[in-house]
Tab-separated table of C-alpha atoms in Angstrom:
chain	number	residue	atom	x	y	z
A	8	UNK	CA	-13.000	54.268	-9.503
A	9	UNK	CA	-12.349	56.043	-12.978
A	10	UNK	CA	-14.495	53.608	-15.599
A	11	UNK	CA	-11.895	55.261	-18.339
A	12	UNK	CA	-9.069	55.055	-16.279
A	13	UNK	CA	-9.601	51.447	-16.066
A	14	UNK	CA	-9.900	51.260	-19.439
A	15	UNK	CA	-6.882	52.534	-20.067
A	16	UNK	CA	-5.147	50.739	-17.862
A	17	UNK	CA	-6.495	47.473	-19.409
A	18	UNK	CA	-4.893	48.971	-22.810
A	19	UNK	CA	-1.794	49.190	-21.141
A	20	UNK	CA	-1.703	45.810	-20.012
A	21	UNK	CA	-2.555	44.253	-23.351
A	22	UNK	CA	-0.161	46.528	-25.070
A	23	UNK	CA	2.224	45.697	-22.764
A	24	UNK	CA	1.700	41.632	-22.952
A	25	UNK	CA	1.636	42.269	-26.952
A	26	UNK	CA	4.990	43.619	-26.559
A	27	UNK	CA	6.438	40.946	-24.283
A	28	UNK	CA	5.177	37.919	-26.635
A	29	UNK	CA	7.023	39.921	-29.877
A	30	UNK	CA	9.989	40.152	-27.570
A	31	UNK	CA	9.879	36.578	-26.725
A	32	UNK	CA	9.461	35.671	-30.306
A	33	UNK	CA	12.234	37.787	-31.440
A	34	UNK	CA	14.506	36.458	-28.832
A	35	UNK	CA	13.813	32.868	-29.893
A	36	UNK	CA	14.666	33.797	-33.756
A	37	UNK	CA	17.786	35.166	-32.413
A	38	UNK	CA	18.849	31.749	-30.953
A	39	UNK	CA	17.935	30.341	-34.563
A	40	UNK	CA	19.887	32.971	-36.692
A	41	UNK	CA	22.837	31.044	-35.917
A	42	UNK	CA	21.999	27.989	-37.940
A	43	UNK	CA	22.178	28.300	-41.260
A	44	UNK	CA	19.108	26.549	-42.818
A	45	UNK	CA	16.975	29.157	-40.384
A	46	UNK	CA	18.595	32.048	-41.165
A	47	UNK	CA	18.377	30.979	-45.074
A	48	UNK	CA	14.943	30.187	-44.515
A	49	UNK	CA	13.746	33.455	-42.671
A	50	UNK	CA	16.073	35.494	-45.160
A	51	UNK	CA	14.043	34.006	-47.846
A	52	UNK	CA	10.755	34.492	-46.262
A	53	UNK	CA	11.585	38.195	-46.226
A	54	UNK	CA	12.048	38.939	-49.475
A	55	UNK	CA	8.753	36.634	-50.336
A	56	UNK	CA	6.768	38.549	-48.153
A	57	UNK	CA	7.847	42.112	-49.860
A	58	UNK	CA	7.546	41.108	-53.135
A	59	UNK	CA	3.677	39.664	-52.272
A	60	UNK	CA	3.654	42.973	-50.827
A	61	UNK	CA	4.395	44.824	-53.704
A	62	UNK	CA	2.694	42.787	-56.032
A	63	UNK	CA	0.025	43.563	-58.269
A	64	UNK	CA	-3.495	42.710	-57.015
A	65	UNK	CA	-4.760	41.534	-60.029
A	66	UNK	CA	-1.545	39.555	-61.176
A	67	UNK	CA	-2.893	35.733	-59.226
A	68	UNK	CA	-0.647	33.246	-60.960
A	69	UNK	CA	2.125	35.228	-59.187
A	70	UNK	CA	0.405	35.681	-56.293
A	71	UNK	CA	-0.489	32.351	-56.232
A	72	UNK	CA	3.310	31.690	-56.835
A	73	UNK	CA	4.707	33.768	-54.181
A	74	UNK	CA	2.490	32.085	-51.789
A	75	UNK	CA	3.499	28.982	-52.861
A	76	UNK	CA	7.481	29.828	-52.101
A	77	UNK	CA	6.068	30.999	-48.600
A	78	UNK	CA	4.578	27.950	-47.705
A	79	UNK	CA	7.698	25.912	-49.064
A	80	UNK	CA	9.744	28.429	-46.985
A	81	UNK	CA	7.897	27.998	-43.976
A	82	UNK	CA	8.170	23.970	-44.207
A	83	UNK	CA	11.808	24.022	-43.717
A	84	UNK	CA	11.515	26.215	-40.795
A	85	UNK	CA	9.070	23.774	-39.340
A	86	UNK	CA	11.936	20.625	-40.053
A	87	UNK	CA	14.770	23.211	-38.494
A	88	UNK	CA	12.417	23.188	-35.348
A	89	UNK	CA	11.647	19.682	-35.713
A	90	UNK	CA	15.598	18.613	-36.226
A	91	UNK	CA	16.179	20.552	-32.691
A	92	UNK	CA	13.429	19.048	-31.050
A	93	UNK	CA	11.654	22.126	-30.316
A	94	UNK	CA	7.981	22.873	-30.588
A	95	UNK	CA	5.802	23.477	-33.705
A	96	UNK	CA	4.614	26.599	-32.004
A	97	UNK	CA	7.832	27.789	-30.814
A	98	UNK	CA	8.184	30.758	-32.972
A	99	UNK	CA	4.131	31.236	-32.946
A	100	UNK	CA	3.024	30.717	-29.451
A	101	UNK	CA	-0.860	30.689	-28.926
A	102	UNK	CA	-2.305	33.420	-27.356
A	103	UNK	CA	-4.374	33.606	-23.804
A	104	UNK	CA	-7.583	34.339	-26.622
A	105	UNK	CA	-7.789	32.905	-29.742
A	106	UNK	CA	-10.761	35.156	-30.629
A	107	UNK	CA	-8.755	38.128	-30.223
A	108	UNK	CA	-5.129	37.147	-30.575
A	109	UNK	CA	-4.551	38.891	-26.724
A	110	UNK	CA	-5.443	42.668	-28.598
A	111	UNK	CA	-8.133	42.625	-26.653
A	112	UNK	CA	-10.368	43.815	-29.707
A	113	UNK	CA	-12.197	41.972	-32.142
A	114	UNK	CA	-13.968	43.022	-35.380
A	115	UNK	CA	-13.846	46.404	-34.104
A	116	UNK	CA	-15.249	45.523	-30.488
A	117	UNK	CA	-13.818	44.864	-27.017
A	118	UNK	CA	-13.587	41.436	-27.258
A	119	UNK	CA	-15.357	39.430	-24.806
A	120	UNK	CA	-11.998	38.548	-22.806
A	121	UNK	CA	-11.524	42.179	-22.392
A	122	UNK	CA	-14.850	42.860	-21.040
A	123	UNK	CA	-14.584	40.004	-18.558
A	124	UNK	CA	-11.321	41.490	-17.154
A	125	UNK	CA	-12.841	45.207	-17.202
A	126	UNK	CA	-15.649	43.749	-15.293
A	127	UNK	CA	-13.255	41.847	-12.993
A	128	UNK	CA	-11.464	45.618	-12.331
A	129	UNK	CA	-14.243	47.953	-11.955
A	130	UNK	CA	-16.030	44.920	-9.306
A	131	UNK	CA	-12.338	45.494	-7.842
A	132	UNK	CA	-12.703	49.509	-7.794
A	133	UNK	CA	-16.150	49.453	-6.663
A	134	UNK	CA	-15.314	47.350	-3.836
A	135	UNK	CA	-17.530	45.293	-3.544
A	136	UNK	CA	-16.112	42.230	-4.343
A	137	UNK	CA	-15.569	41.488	-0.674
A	138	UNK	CA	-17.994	43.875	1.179
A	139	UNK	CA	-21.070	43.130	-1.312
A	140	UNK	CA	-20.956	40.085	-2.878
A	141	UNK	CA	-24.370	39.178	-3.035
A	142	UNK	CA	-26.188	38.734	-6.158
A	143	UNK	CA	-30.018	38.340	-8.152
A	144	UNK	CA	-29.187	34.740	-7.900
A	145	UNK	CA	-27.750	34.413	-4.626
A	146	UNK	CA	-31.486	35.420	-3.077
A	147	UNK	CA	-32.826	32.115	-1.248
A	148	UNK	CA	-36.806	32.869	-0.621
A	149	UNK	CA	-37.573	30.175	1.489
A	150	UNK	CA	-35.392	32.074	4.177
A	151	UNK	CA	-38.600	34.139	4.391
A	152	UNK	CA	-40.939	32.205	6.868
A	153	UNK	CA	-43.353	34.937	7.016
A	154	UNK	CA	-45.642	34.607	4.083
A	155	UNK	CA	-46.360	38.558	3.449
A	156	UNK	CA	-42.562	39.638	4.179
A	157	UNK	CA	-41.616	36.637	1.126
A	158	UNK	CA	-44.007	38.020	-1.220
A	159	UNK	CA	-42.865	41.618	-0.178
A	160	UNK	CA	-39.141	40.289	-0.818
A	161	UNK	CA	-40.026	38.587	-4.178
A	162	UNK	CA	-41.838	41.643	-5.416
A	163	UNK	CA	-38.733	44.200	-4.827
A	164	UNK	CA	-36.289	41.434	-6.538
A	165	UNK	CA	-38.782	41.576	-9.830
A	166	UNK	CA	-38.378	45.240	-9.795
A	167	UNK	CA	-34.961	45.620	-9.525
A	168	UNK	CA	-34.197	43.292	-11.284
A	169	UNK	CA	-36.111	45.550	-13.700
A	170	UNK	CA	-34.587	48.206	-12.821
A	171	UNK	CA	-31.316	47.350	-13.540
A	172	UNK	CA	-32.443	45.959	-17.331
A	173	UNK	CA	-33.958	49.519	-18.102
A	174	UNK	CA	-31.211	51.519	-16.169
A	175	UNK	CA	-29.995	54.417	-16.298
A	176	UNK	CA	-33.351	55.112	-18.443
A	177	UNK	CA	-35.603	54.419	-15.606
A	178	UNK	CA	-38.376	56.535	-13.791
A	179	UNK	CA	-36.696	57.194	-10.651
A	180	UNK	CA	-33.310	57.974	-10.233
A	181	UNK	CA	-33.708	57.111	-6.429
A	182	UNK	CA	-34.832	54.515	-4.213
A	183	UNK	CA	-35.330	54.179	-0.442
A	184	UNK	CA	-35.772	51.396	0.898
A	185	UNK	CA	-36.929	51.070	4.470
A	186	UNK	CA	-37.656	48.252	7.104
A	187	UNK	CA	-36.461	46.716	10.578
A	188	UNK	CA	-33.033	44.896	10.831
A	189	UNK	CA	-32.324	41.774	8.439
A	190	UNK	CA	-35.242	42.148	6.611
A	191	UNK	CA	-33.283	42.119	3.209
A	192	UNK	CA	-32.472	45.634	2.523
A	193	UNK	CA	-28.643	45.357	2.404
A	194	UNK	CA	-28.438	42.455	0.347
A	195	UNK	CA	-31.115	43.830	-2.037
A	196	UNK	CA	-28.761	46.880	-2.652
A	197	UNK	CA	-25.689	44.615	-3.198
A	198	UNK	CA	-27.449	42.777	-5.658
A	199	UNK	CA	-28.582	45.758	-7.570
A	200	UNK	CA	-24.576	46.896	-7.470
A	201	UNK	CA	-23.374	43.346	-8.675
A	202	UNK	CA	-25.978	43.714	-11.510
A	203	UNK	CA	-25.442	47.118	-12.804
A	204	UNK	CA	-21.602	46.211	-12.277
A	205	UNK	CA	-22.012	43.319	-14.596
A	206	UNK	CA	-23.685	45.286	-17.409
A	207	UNK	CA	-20.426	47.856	-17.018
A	208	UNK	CA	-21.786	50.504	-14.963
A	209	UNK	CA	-19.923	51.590	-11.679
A	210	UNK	CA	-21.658	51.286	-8.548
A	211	UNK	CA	-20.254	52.017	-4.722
A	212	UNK	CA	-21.515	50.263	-1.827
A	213	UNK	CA	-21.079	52.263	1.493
A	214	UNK	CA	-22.359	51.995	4.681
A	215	UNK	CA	-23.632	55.043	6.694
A	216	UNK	CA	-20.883	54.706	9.015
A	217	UNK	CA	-18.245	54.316	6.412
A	218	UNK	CA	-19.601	57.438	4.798
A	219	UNK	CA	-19.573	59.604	7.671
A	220	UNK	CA	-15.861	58.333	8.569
A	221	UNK	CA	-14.949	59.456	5.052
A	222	UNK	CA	-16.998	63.008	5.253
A	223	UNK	CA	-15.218	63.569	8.354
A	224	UNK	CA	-11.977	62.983	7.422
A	225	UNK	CA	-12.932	65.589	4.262
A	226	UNK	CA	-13.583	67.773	6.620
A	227	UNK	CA	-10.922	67.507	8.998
A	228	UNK	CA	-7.988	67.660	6.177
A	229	UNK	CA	-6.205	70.331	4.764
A	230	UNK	CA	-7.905	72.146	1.615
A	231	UNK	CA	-4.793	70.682	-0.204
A	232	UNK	CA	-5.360	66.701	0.936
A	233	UNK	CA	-8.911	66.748	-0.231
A	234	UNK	CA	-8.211	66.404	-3.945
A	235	UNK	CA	-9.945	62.746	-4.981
A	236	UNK	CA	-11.472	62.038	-1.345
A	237	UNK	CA	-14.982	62.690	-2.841
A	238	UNK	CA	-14.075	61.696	-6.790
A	239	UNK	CA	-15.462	58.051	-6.426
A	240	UNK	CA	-18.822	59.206	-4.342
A	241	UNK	CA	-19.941	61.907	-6.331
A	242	UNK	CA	-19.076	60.532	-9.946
A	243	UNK	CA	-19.935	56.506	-10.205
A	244	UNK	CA	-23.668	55.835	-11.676
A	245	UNK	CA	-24.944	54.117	-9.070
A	246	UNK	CA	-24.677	54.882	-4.977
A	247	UNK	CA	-25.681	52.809	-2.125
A	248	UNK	CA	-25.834	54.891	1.052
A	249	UNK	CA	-26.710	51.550	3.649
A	250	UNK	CA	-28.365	51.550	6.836
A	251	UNK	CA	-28.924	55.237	7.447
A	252	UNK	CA	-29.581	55.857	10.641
A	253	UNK	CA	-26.699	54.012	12.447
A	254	UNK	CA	-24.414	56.087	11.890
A	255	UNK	CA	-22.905	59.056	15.059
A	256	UNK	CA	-23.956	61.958	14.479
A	257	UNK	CA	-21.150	64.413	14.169
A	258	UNK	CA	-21.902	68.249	14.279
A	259	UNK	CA	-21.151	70.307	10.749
A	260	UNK	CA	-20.302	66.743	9.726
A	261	UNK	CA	-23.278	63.890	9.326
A	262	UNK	CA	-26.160	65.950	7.824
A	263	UNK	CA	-24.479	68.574	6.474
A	264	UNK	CA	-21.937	66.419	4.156
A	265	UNK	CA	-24.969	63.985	3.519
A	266	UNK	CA	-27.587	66.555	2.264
A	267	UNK	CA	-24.545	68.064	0.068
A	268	UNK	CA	-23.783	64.980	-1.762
A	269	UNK	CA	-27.203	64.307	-2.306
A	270	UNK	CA	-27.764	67.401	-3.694
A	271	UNK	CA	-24.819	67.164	-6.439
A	272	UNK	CA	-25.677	63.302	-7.261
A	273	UNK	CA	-29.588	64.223	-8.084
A	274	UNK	CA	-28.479	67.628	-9.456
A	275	UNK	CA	-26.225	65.866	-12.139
A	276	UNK	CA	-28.702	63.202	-12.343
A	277	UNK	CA	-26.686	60.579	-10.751
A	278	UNK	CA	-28.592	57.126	-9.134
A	279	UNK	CA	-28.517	56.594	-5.528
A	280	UNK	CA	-30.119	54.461	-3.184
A	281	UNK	CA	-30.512	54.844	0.464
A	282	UNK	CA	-31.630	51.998	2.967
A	283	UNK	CA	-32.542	52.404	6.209
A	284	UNK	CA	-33.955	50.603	9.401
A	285	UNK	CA	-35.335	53.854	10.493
A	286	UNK	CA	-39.452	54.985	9.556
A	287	UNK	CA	-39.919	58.291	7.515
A	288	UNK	CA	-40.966	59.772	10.693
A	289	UNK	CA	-37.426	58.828	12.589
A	290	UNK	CA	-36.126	59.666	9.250
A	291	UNK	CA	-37.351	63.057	9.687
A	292	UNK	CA	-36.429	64.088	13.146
A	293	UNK	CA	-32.932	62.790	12.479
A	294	UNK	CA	-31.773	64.575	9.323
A	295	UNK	CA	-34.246	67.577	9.174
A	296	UNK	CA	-36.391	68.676	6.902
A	297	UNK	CA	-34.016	69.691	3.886
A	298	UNK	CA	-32.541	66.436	3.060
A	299	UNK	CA	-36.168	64.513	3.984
A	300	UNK	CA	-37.595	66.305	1.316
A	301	UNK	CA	-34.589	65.472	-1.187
A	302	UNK	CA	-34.321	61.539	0.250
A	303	UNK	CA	-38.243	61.059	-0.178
A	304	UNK	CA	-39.676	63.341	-3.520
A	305	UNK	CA	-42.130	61.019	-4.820
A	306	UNK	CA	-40.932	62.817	-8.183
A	307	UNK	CA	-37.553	61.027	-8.614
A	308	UNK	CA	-37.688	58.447	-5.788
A	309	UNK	CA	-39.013	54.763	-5.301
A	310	UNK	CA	-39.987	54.391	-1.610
A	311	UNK	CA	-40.643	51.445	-0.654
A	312	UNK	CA	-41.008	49.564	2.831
A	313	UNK	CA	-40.371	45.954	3.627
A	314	UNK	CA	-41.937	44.393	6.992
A	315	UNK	CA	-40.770	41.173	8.031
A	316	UNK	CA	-38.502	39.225	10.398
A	317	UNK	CA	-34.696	39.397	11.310
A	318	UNK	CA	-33.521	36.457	8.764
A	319	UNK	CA	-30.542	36.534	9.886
A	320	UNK	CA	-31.125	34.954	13.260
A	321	UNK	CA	-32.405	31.824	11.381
């Protein structure tokens, strides 16, 4: 989940489309060539074109004549399309964006198509387009019966919401979030994914137990077959580590691999943010004292708690 390689890869493609609409354009002025009026027309054109070309700038009645013999030019190509009952746009077909012309840049910018598809890719990369697909606006409050766990809710969606308008240049580069089961926690950290994702930042959504599957299998390969297993998890801006806690706990494996990648992320000032249905005491006695004391520094981290019902048996 390379932001650049996507990038690039969305070059390619417009290069690529930019290449098959000249082709497609050239092959339909080969099919012309062979009648005459075209081919006198286009020939004609050509040598219009240089000459404005090599005109001088300051020489307008010529210019103003050349473009006159262009647009007479360009008439009878329009009556050769016409007399074969072929459309006006046949040798100019419209592009996907007008604003850009499909180049995918405009005055110097990404243009907005662009952006939309780079968005559409990194949501891809990220993956949570069908693991975390909850947004800011998705959040329903009158779910929340209880009136202290709604105004509990309602306050950490202001917040983040906050958060993510300020981020990365934001207070803490951490945030724990703790609380009993279906209280809110997971869908808070998907929407703080889908927003950072949407302002072009890369966030990964992973669950405790798909973390430790993927630590273990780092650890169980051969030196040579770990090359990119740990790219994604260590490099994207933003990491959600969800419901810690429920995860096995493998030996050499869970809290090992877990302190380790929390180290590098706050080291190289990375975001991350843990959630967890376990209290700091639990949180303690499970992971030791090491990583507690990286998970919960009141220097870099929000911790916050949310009480409240399971919503998710209403």
């Amino acid at each position: 989940m390379n932001k650049y390689e996507i990038i690039r890869n969305l070059k390619n493609q417009y290069a690529s489309e930019a290449a098959r609409r000249e082709n497609l354009i050239e092959a339909r002025k080969d099919e012309l060539r062979g009648l005459p009026e075209y081919a006198a027309a286009e020939n004609a054109l050509t040598g219009l074109y240089f000459d404005l070309a090599s005109c001088d700038e300051g020489d307008k009645p010529r210019i103003a004549e050349l473009k006159k013999g262009i647009a007479a030019q360009n008439k009878k190509i329009a009556a050769v399309l016409k007399k074969h009952k072929l459309p006006e746009d046949w040798l100019t077909p419209a592009p996907a964006c007008e604003k850009c012309g499909d180049s995918g840049v405009r005055d110097g910018q990404y243009c907005d198509c662009f952006k939309k598809k780079y968005l559409e890719a990194l949501k891809e990369a990220c993956g949570l387009k069908y693991k975390a697909d909850f947004t800011f606006s998705d959040c329903d409050l009158s779910v929340f019966k209880n009136a202290e766990h709604k105004k509990r809710i309602s306050e950490m969606y202001r917040l983040m919401k906050e958060y993510c308008k300020k981020f990365p240049d934001v207070r803490y580069k951490n945030i724990l979030i703790t609380g009993g089961t279906g209280v809110g926690k997971s869908c808070l950290a998907s929407a703080i994914c889908n927003e950072l994702i949407s302002r072009g930042y890369s966030a990964l959504f992973l669950t405790a137990f798909e973390f430790n599957a993927l630590m273990l299998k780092y650890h169980t390969s051969p030196s040579r077959e770990r090359d990119g297993l740990m790219d994604d998890i260590l490099e994207c801006d933003f990491l959600v580590l969800d419901d810690l806690g429920t995860e096995p706990l493998i030996r050499n494996v869970t809290a090992e691999y877990l302190y380790y990648v929390v180290s590098l992320r706050q080291n190289g000032g990375k975001h991350t943010m843990y959630s967890t249905n376990l209290d700091l005491e639990s949180l303690l006695a499970r992971y030791g004292e090491r990583l507690f004391s990286r998970i919960t520094n009141k220097e870099n981290t929000l911790c916050r708690r949310i009480e409240g019902d399971d919503v998710r048996l209403r």
